[in-house]
Amino acid sequence: MVRILAIESSCDETAAAVIADGREILSNVISSQIDIHTLYGGVVPEIASRKHMERIKRVVDRALADAGTELSDVDAIAVTSGPGLVGALLVGVSYAKGLAFAGRKPLIGVHHIEGHVCANFLNRPSLEPPFPCLIVSGGHTTLARVTGYGEYEVLGRSRDDAAGEAFDKVARALGLPYPGGPAIDKLSCEGNPEAIEFPHAKVDGSEYDFSFSGLKSAVLNHLNSCRMQGQEVATADVAASFQKAVIDVLLSHSMLALERSGDKRFALAGGVSANRHLRAAFEEACKERGVELICPEPVLCTDNAAMIGAAAYIEYQKGHFSDLDLNAYPALRLGERP
Ligand code: KG4
Ligand code: ZN
């Protein structure tokens, strides 16, 4: 059995996990900073880095203890090396390098978005490529086909805001707390998704790329015009209609990719894929097409280190290890190696 200790600190969760053979979670510890960043309406990078510094030792120690393992028992140390907030990434990378050096263990730098995709291997241990996957997080919106282990064909990505970023910005305009995605998800249950017709942006020159900044502006314009006319804002209707516009676009591009590839499975990944309405819409569309929808459980959709361990196992098997000069790479694209 190959045991990998994985560390994740790319944004506002300090996380560590121990994963066996890339598919079994022996421990999964997540220390969230959301309560602190909520006070500021979003992630404050310097505070995130400082909180990672304070918490990382306890989180890693707990992950080892929960797995009933010691550092000497693990086969490799994995860490998210990008993309993400540079100061936040550096904390995890430095700590992992220290552990690898002290414990004489191989080090594996992991791509955060590959981690999100690989959360699906934890959820469904029998899953094998190829399959198309929609990755929707706070920093990324990417439609890709997983053509092999660690191999990706990127079909489309957002030209501007990521889907999660749009959720967070619209939530803020509606006076909802950070992170906006879960707040809009909840409020939408009380609203009418057909109440307001927001634009479904098409992107010139690509059938698969996304654009969410126009949708965000349309929501802000709607709120402004309501306020200027002295009308009360139907917050739940705005939330539900905005959410529907995002889901419609994500779904139509994804189903187009699925129809063209002829795959019989489709995977979701990233924080936004925890959205109940999005999951239900994809579930229904896949069912109609006789396609199996694969989707991590919500705690594995948002940032965690278990997914980093799952992605690291693929690198471990290929013998792709990092040197102790591994750095943080804040703008790494899917499939790119530092
Ligand atoms: O994957 P993630 O945890 O971190 C990044 O890699 O960015 O994604 C965080 C994003 C945030 O924008 C958050 O608002 C969104 O995922 N999110 C959701 C839901 N839960 C988290 N968006 C919509 N509905 C949700 N239930
Ligand atoms: Zn993430």
CSV table of C-alpha atoms and ligand atoms in Angstrom, one decimal:
chain,number,residue,atom,x,y,z
A,1,MET,CA,0.0,0.0,0.0
A,2,VAL,CA,1.3,3.5,-1.0
A,3,ARG,CA,0.5,6.1,1.7
A,4,ILE,CA,0.8,9.7,0.7
A,5,LEU,CA,0.6,12.6,3.1
A,6,ALA,CA,-0.9,15.6,1.2
A,7,ILE,CA,-1.0,19.3,2.1
A,8,GLU,CA,-3.3,22.0,0.7
A,9,SER,CA,-3.0,25.7,1.4
A,10,SER,CA,-3.7,27.5,-1.9
A,11,CYS,CA,-6.5,29.7,-0.5
A,12,ASP,CA,-8.4,29.9,2.8
A,13,GLU,CA,-8.4,26.3,4.0
A,14,THR,CA,-5.4,24.8,5.8
A,15,ALA,CA,-5.7,21.1,5.0
A,16,ALA,CA,-3.9,17.8,5.3
A,17,ALA,CA,-4.8,14.2,4.5
A,18,VAL,CA,-3.4,10.7,4.2
A,19,ILE,CA,-4.4,8.7,1.2
A,20,ALA,CA,-3.9,5.0,0.5
A,21,ASP,CA,-3.2,4.0,-3.1
A,22,GLY,CA,-4.7,7.2,-4.4
A,23,ARG,CA,-8.3,6.1,-3.8
A,24,GLU,CA,-8.8,5.5,-0.1
A,25,ILE,CA,-9.1,8.3,2.5
A,26,LEU,CA,-7.3,7.4,5.7
A,27,SER,CA,-7.7,10.9,7.1
A,28,ASN,CA,-8.9,14.3,5.9
A,29,VAL,CA,-8.4,17.3,8.1
A,30,ILE,CA,-9.7,20.8,7.0
A,31,SER,CA,-9.2,23.9,9.1
A,32,SER,CA,-11.3,26.6,7.5
A,33,GLN,CA,-10.6,30.3,7.8
A,34,ILE,CA,-14.0,31.3,6.4
A,35,ASP,CA,-15.2,32.8,9.7
A,36,ILE,CA,-12.2,35.3,9.6
A,37,HIS,CA,-12.5,36.2,5.9
A,38,THR,CA,-16.3,36.7,6.2
A,39,LEU,CA,-15.5,39.7,8.3
A,40,TYR,CA,-13.8,41.3,5.3
A,41,GLY,CA,-16.3,40.1,2.6
A,42,GLY,CA,-13.7,38.0,0.9
A,43,VAL,CA,-10.3,36.3,1.3
A,44,VAL,CA,-7.6,38.7,2.5
A,45,PRO,CA,-4.4,37.1,1.2
A,46,GLU,CA,-2.0,38.2,3.9
A,47,ILE,CA,-4.4,37.0,6.6
A,48,ALA,CA,-4.7,33.7,4.8
A,49,SER,CA,-0.9,33.2,4.7
A,50,ARG,CA,-0.6,34.0,8.4
A,51,LYS,CA,-3.4,31.7,9.4
A,52,HIS,CA,-1.8,28.9,7.4
A,53,MET,CA,1.5,29.5,9.3
A,54,GLU,CA,-0.3,29.2,12.6
A,55,ARG,CA,-2.3,26.1,11.8
A,56,ILE,CA,-0.3,24.0,9.5
A,57,LYS,CA,1.6,22.0,12.1
A,58,ARG,CA,-1.5,21.1,14.0
A,59,VAL,CA,-3.4,20.2,10.9
A,60,VAL,CA,-0.6,17.9,9.6
A,61,ASP,CA,-0.1,16.3,13.0
A,62,ARG,CA,-3.8,15.6,13.2
A,63,ALA,CA,-4.0,14.1,9.7
A,64,LEU,CA,-1.2,11.7,10.6
A,65,ALA,CA,-2.7,10.8,14.0
A,66,ASP,CA,-6.2,10.3,12.5
A,67,ALA,CA,-4.7,7.9,9.9
A,68,GLY,CA,-2.8,6.0,12.6
A,69,THR,CA,0.4,6.8,10.9
A,70,GLU,CA,3.7,8.6,11.5
A,71,LEU,CA,5.8,10.5,9.1
A,72,SER,CA,8.2,7.5,8.9
A,73,ASP,CA,5.4,5.3,7.6
A,74,VAL,CA,4.4,7.5,4.6
A,75,ASP,CA,5.8,6.9,1.1
A,76,ALA,CA,5.7,10.5,-0.2
A,77,ILE,CA,4.8,14.1,0.8
A,78,ALA,CA,2.5,15.9,-1.7
A,79,VAL,CA,1.6,19.6,-1.7
A,80,THR,CA,-0.4,22.0,-3.8
A,81,SER,CA,2.2,24.1,-5.7
A,82,GLY,CA,-0.2,26.1,-7.8
A,83,PRO,CA,-2.4,27.8,-8.9
A,84,GLY,CA,-3.6,29.8,-5.9
A,85,LEU,CA,-2.6,32.8,-3.7
A,86,VAL,CA,1.2,32.9,-3.8
A,87,GLY,CA,1.7,33.7,-0.1
A,88,ALA,CA,-0.7,31.0,0.9
A,89,LEU,CA,0.9,28.4,-1.4
A,90,LEU,CA,4.4,29.2,-0.1
A,91,VAL,CA,3.4,28.1,3.5
A,92,GLY,CA,2.3,24.6,2.4
A,93,VAL,CA,5.2,24.2,-0.1
A,94,SER,CA,7.8,25.2,2.5
A,95,TYR,CA,6.3,23.0,5.2
A,96,ALA,CA,6.1,20.0,2.8
A,97,LYS,CA,9.7,20.6,1.8
A,98,GLY,CA,10.8,20.6,5.4
A,99,LEU,CA,9.0,17.3,6.0
A,100,ALA,CA,10.3,15.7,2.9
A,101,PHE,CA,13.9,16.8,3.8
A,102,ALA,CA,13.7,15.7,7.4
A,103,GLY,CA,11.9,12.5,6.7
A,104,ARG,CA,13.9,11.7,3.6
A,105,LYS,CA,10.7,11.2,1.6
A,106,PRO,CA,10.0,12.0,-2.1
A,107,LEU,CA,8.2,15.3,-2.6
A,108,ILE,CA,5.4,15.7,-5.2
A,109,GLY,CA,4.2,19.2,-6.2
A,110,VAL,CA,0.5,18.9,-7.3
A,111,HIS,CA,-1.7,21.1,-9.5
A,112,HIS,CA,-4.6,22.3,-7.5
A,113,ILE,CA,-7.1,21.9,-10.4
A,114,GLU,CA,-5.9,18.4,-11.1
A,115,GLY,CA,-6.6,17.8,-7.4
A,116,HIS,CA,-10.2,18.9,-7.9
A,117,VAL,CA,-10.6,16.5,-10.8
A,118,CYS,CA,-9.1,13.6,-8.9
A,119,ALA,CA,-11.6,14.1,-6.0
A,120,ASN,CA,-13.7,11.9,-8.3
A,121,PHE,CA,-11.4,9.0,-7.9
A,122,LEU,CA,-11.9,9.1,-4.2
A,123,ASN,CA,-15.6,9.2,-4.6
A,124,ARG,CA,-15.7,6.4,-7.2
A,125,PRO,CA,-12.7,4.2,-6.8
A,126,SER,CA,-13.6,2.2,-10.0
A,127,LEU,CA,-13.5,5.3,-12.2
A,128,GLU,CA,-11.0,5.3,-15.1
A,129,PRO,CA,-10.3,7.8,-17.8
A,130,PRO,CA,-11.4,8.9,-20.4
A,131,PHE,CA,-14.3,11.2,-19.2
A,132,PRO,CA,-15.2,14.8,-19.7
A,133,CYS,CA,-15.1,17.0,-16.5
A,134,LEU,CA,-16.4,20.4,-15.7
A,135,ILE,CA,-14.2,22.1,-13.1
A,136,VAL,CA,-16.0,25.1,-11.4
A,137,SER,CA,-14.3,26.7,-8.5
A,138,GLY,CA,-13.6,30.2,-7.1
A,139,GLY,CA,-10.6,30.8,-9.3
A,140,HIS,CA,-11.3,28.5,-12.3
A,141,THR,CA,-14.0,27.4,-14.8
A,142,THR,CA,-12.6,24.8,-17.1
A,143,LEU,CA,-14.3,22.2,-19.3
A,144,ALA,CA,-11.8,19.5,-20.1
A,145,ARG,CA,-11.6,15.9,-21.2
A,146,VAL,CA,-9.6,13.7,-18.9
A,147,THR,CA,-7.9,11.6,-21.6
A,148,GLY,CA,-5.7,9.5,-19.3
A,149,TYR,CA,-4.3,9.6,-15.8
A,150,GLY,CA,-2.8,13.1,-15.4
A,151,GLU,CA,-3.6,13.9,-19.0
A,152,TYR,CA,-6.1,16.6,-20.0
A,153,GLU,CA,-7.5,18.1,-23.2
A,154,VAL,CA,-8.8,21.6,-22.3
A,155,LEU,CA,-11.9,22.3,-24.3
A,156,GLY,CA,-12.9,25.6,-22.8
A,157,ARG,CA,-12.3,28.0,-19.9
A,158,SER,CA,-13.7,31.3,-18.6
A,159,ARG,CA,-12.4,34.4,-20.4
A,160,ASP,CA,-13.1,36.5,-17.4
A,161,ASP,CA,-14.6,35.7,-14.0
A,162,ALA,CA,-14.7,32.2,-12.7
A,163,ALA,CA,-18.1,30.8,-11.9
A,164,GLY,CA,-17.4,30.8,-8.1
A,165,GLU,CA,-16.1,34.4,-8.4
A,166,ALA,CA,-19.4,35.4,-10.0
A,167,PHE,CA,-21.3,33.8,-7.2
A,168,ASP,CA,-19.2,35.6,-4.6
A,169,LYS,CA,-19.5,39.0,-6.3
A,170,VAL,CA,-23.2,38.8,-6.9
A,171,ALA,CA,-23.8,37.5,-3.3
A,172,ARG,CA,-21.8,40.5,-2.0
A,173,ALA,CA,-24.0,42.9,-4.1
A,174,LEU,CA,-27.1,41.2,-2.6
A,175,GLY,CA,-25.7,41.7,0.9
A,176,LEU,CA,-25.1,38.0,1.5
A,177,PRO,CA,-22.0,36.8,3.5
A,178,TYR,CA,-18.8,35.4,2.0
A,179,PRO,CA,-18.5,32.8,0.5
A,180,GLY,CA,-21.4,33.7,-1.7
A,181,GLY,CA,-22.0,30.3,-3.4
A,182,PRO,CA,-23.5,28.5,-0.5
A,183,ALA,CA,-25.5,31.6,0.5
A,184,ILE,CA,-27.0,31.9,-3.1
A,185,ASP,CA,-27.6,28.2,-3.2
A,186,LYS,CA,-29.7,28.4,0.0
A,187,LEU,CA,-31.5,31.6,-0.8
A,188,SER,CA,-32.4,30.4,-4.4
A,189,CYS,CA,-34.6,27.7,-2.9
A,190,GLU,CA,-37.1,30.5,-1.9
A,191,GLY,CA,-36.9,32.3,-5.2
A,192,ASN,CA,-38.3,32.0,-8.8
A,193,PRO,CA,-35.5,31.2,-11.3
A,194,GLU,CA,-37.7,32.4,-14.1
A,195,ALA,CA,-38.4,35.8,-12.5
A,196,ILE,CA,-35.7,37.8,-14.3
A,197,GLU,CA,-34.1,36.9,-17.6
A,198,PHE,CA,-30.4,37.5,-17.2
A,199,PRO,CA,-28.1,37.1,-20.3
A,200,HIS,CA,-26.5,33.8,-21.2
A,201,ALA,CA,-23.2,35.0,-22.7
A,202,LYS,CA,-21.8,33.4,-25.8
A,203,VAL,CA,-18.1,33.9,-26.5
A,204,ASP,CA,-16.8,34.8,-29.9
A,205,GLY,CA,-14.7,32.1,-31.6
A,206,SER,CA,-15.3,29.3,-29.1
A,207,GLU,CA,-18.3,27.1,-28.4
A,208,TYR,CA,-16.8,26.0,-25.1
A,209,ASP,CA,-15.4,29.1,-23.5
A,210,PHE,CA,-17.4,30.9,-20.8
A,211,SER,CA,-17.8,34.5,-19.8
A,212,PHE,CA,-19.5,35.5,-16.6
A,213,SER,CA,-18.6,39.2,-16.2
A,214,GLY,CA,-21.5,40.4,-18.4
A,215,LEU,CA,-23.9,38.4,-16.3
A,216,LYS,CA,-22.5,39.9,-13.1
A,217,SER,CA,-22.9,43.4,-14.6
A,218,ALA,CA,-26.5,42.6,-15.6
A,219,VAL,CA,-27.3,41.6,-12.0
A,220,LEU,CA,-25.6,44.8,-10.6
A,221,ASN,CA,-27.6,46.9,-13.2
A,222,HIS,CA,-30.8,45.3,-12.2
A,223,LEU,CA,-30.1,46.0,-8.5
A,224,ASN,CA,-29.3,49.6,-9.3
A,225,SER,CA,-32.3,50.3,-11.4
A,226,CYS,CA,-34.6,48.7,-8.7
A,227,ARG,CA,-33.0,51.0,-6.1
A,228,MET,CA,-33.2,54.1,-8.3
A,229,GLN,CA,-36.9,53.4,-9.0
A,230,GLY,CA,-37.5,52.9,-5.2
A,231,GLN,CA,-38.5,49.3,-5.8
A,232,GLU,CA,-37.8,46.7,-3.2
A,233,VAL,CA,-35.3,44.1,-4.5
A,234,ALA,CA,-36.7,40.6,-4.6
A,235,THR,CA,-33.4,39.1,-3.4
A,236,ALA,CA,-34.4,35.5,-3.6
A,237,ASP,CA,-35.7,35.9,-7.2
A,238,VAL,CA,-32.4,37.7,-8.2
A,239,ALA,CA,-30.3,34.9,-6.6
A,240,ALA,CA,-32.4,32.1,-8.2
A,241,SER,CA,-32.4,33.8,-11.7
A,242,PHE,CA,-28.7,34.5,-11.6
A,243,GLN,CA,-27.9,31.0,-10.5
A,244,LYS,CA,-30.1,29.6,-13.3
A,245,ALA,CA,-28.2,31.7,-15.9
A,246,VAL,CA,-24.9,30.3,-14.7
A,247,ILE,CA,-26.1,26.7,-14.6
A,248,ASP,CA,-27.8,26.9,-18.0
A,249,VAL,CA,-24.5,28.0,-19.7
A,250,LEU,CA,-22.4,25.4,-17.8
A,251,LEU,CA,-24.8,22.7,-18.7
A,252,SER,CA,-25.2,23.5,-22.4
A,253,HIS,CA,-21.4,23.6,-23.0
A,254,SER,CA,-20.9,20.4,-21.0
A,255,MET,CA,-23.7,18.5,-22.8
A,256,LEU,CA,-22.3,19.7,-26.2
A,257,ALA,CA,-18.9,18.2,-25.2
A,258,LEU,CA,-20.5,15.0,-24.0
A,259,GLU,CA,-22.5,14.6,-27.2
A,260,ARG,CA,-19.4,15.1,-29.4
A,261,SER,CA,-17.2,12.8,-27.4
A,262,GLY,CA,-19.8,10.1,-27.0
A,263,ASP,CA,-18.6,9.3,-23.4
A,264,LYS,CA,-21.0,7.6,-21.1
A,265,ARG,CA,-19.7,9.3,-18.0
A,266,PHE,CA,-19.5,13.0,-17.0
A,267,ALA,CA,-17.7,14.3,-13.9
A,268,LEU,CA,-18.1,17.5,-11.9
A,269,ALA,CA,-15.4,19.1,-9.8
A,270,GLY,CA,-14.6,22.2,-7.7
A,271,GLY,CA,-16.4,24.2,-5.0
A,272,VAL,CA,-19.3,25.3,-7.2
A,273,SER,CA,-20.2,21.7,-8.0
A,274,ALA,CA,-21.4,21.5,-4.4
A,275,ASN,CA,-24.3,23.6,-5.6
A,276,ARG,CA,-27.5,21.6,-5.1
A,277,HIS,CA,-29.4,23.1,-8.1
A,278,LEU,CA,-26.4,22.6,-10.4
A,279,ARG,CA,-26.0,19.0,-9.3
A,280,ALA,CA,-29.8,18.4,-9.9
A,281,ALA,CA,-29.7,20.0,-13.3
A,282,PHE,CA,-26.6,17.9,-14.4
A,283,GLU,CA,-28.2,14.8,-12.9
A,284,GLU,CA,-31.3,15.2,-15.0
A,285,ALA,CA,-29.5,16.1,-18.2
A,286,CYS,CA,-27.2,13.1,-17.9
A,287,LYS,CA,-30.0,10.7,-17.0
A,288,GLU,CA,-31.9,11.8,-20.2
A,289,ARG,CA,-28.8,10.9,-22.2
A,290,GLY,CA,-28.2,7.6,-20.5
A,291,VAL,CA,-24.9,9.1,-19.1
A,292,GLU,CA,-23.6,8.4,-15.5
A,293,LEU,CA,-22.9,11.6,-13.6
A,294,ILE,CA,-19.9,11.4,-11.2
A,295,CYS,CA,-19.7,14.1,-8.6
A,296,PRO,CA,-17.6,14.2,-5.4
A,297,GLU,CA,-19.5,14.5,-2.1
A,298,PRO,CA,-19.7,18.3,-1.1
A,299,VAL,CA,-16.8,18.2,1.3
A,300,LEU,CA,-14.5,16.9,-1.5
A,301,CYS,CA,-15.8,19.5,-4.0
A,302,THR,CA,-14.5,22.4,-2.0
A,303,ASP,CA,-10.8,22.7,-1.1
A,304,ASN,CA,-9.3,19.8,0.7
A,305,ALA,CA,-6.0,17.8,0.8
A,306,ALA,CA,-7.5,14.4,0.1
A,307,MET,CA,-7.9,15.4,-3.5
A,308,ILE,CA,-4.3,16.5,-3.6
A,309,GLY,CA,-3.2,13.0,-2.3
A,310,ALA,CA,-5.3,11.4,-5.1
A,311,ALA,CA,-3.7,13.5,-7.8
A,312,ALA,CA,-0.2,12.9,-6.2
A,313,TYR,CA,-0.6,9.1,-6.5
A,314,ILE,CA,-0.8,9.4,-10.3
A,315,GLU,CA,2.5,11.3,-10.2
A,316,TYR,CA,4.0,8.8,-7.8
A,317,GLN,CA,3.2,5.9,-10.1
A,318,LYS,CA,4.7,7.8,-13.0
A,319,GLY,CA,7.8,8.5,-11.0
A,320,HIS,CA,7.3,12.3,-11.3
A,321,PHE,CA,8.9,13.8,-8.2
A,322,SER,CA,9.8,17.4,-7.3
A,323,ASP,CA,13.1,18.7,-6.2
A,324,LEU,CA,13.6,20.6,-3.0
A,325,ASP,CA,13.7,23.8,-5.1
A,326,LEU,CA,10.0,23.4,-5.7
A,327,ASN,CA,8.3,26.8,-5.8
A,328,ALA,CA,4.8,28.2,-5.7
A,329,TYR,CA,3.2,28.8,-9.1
A,330,PRO,CA,0.2,31.0,-8.7
A,331,ALA,CA,-1.0,31.0,-12.3
A,332,LEU,CA,-0.4,27.4,-13.4
A,333,ARG,CA,-2.8,26.2,-16.1
A,334,LEU,CA,-4.4,22.7,-16.2
A,335,GLY,CA,-2.0,20.2,-17.7
A,336,GLU,CA,1.0,22.6,-17.3
A,337,ARG,CA,4.0,21.3,-15.3
A,338,PRO,CA,6.2,23.8,-13.5
B,1,KG4,O1,-12.9,24.9,-5.1
B,1,KG4,P1,-13.0,25.9,-4.1
B,1,KG4,O2,-13.3,25.5,-2.7
B,1,KG4,O3,-11.8,26.9,-4.1
B,1,KG4,C1,-11.1,27.3,-5.2
B,1,KG4,O4,-10.3,26.5,-5.7
B,1,KG4,O5,-11.5,28.4,-5.7
B,1,KG4,O6,-14.2,26.9,-4.6
B,1,KG4,C2,-14.7,27.9,-3.8
B,1,KG4,C3,-15.8,28.6,-4.6
B,1,KG4,C4,-16.3,29.9,-4.0
B,1,KG4,O7,-16.4,30.8,-5.0
B,1,KG4,C5,-17.7,29.5,-3.4
B,1,KG4,O8,-18.6,30.6,-3.4
B,1,KG4,C6,-18.1,28.4,-4.3
B,1,KG4,O9,-16.9,27.7,-4.6
B,1,KG4,N1,-19.1,27.5,-3.7
B,1,KG4,C7,-20.4,27.4,-4.2
B,1,KG4,C8,-21.0,26.5,-3.3
B,1,KG4,N2,-20.1,26.1,-2.3
B,1,KG4,C9,-19.0,26.7,-2.6
B,1,KG4,N3,-20.9,27.9,-5.2
B,1,KG4,C10,-22.2,27.6,-5.5
B,1,KG4,N4,-23.0,26.9,-4.7
B,1,KG4,C11,-22.4,26.2,-3.6
B,1,KG4,N5,-23.1,25.4,-2.8
B,2,ZN,ZN,-10.0,24.8,-5.2
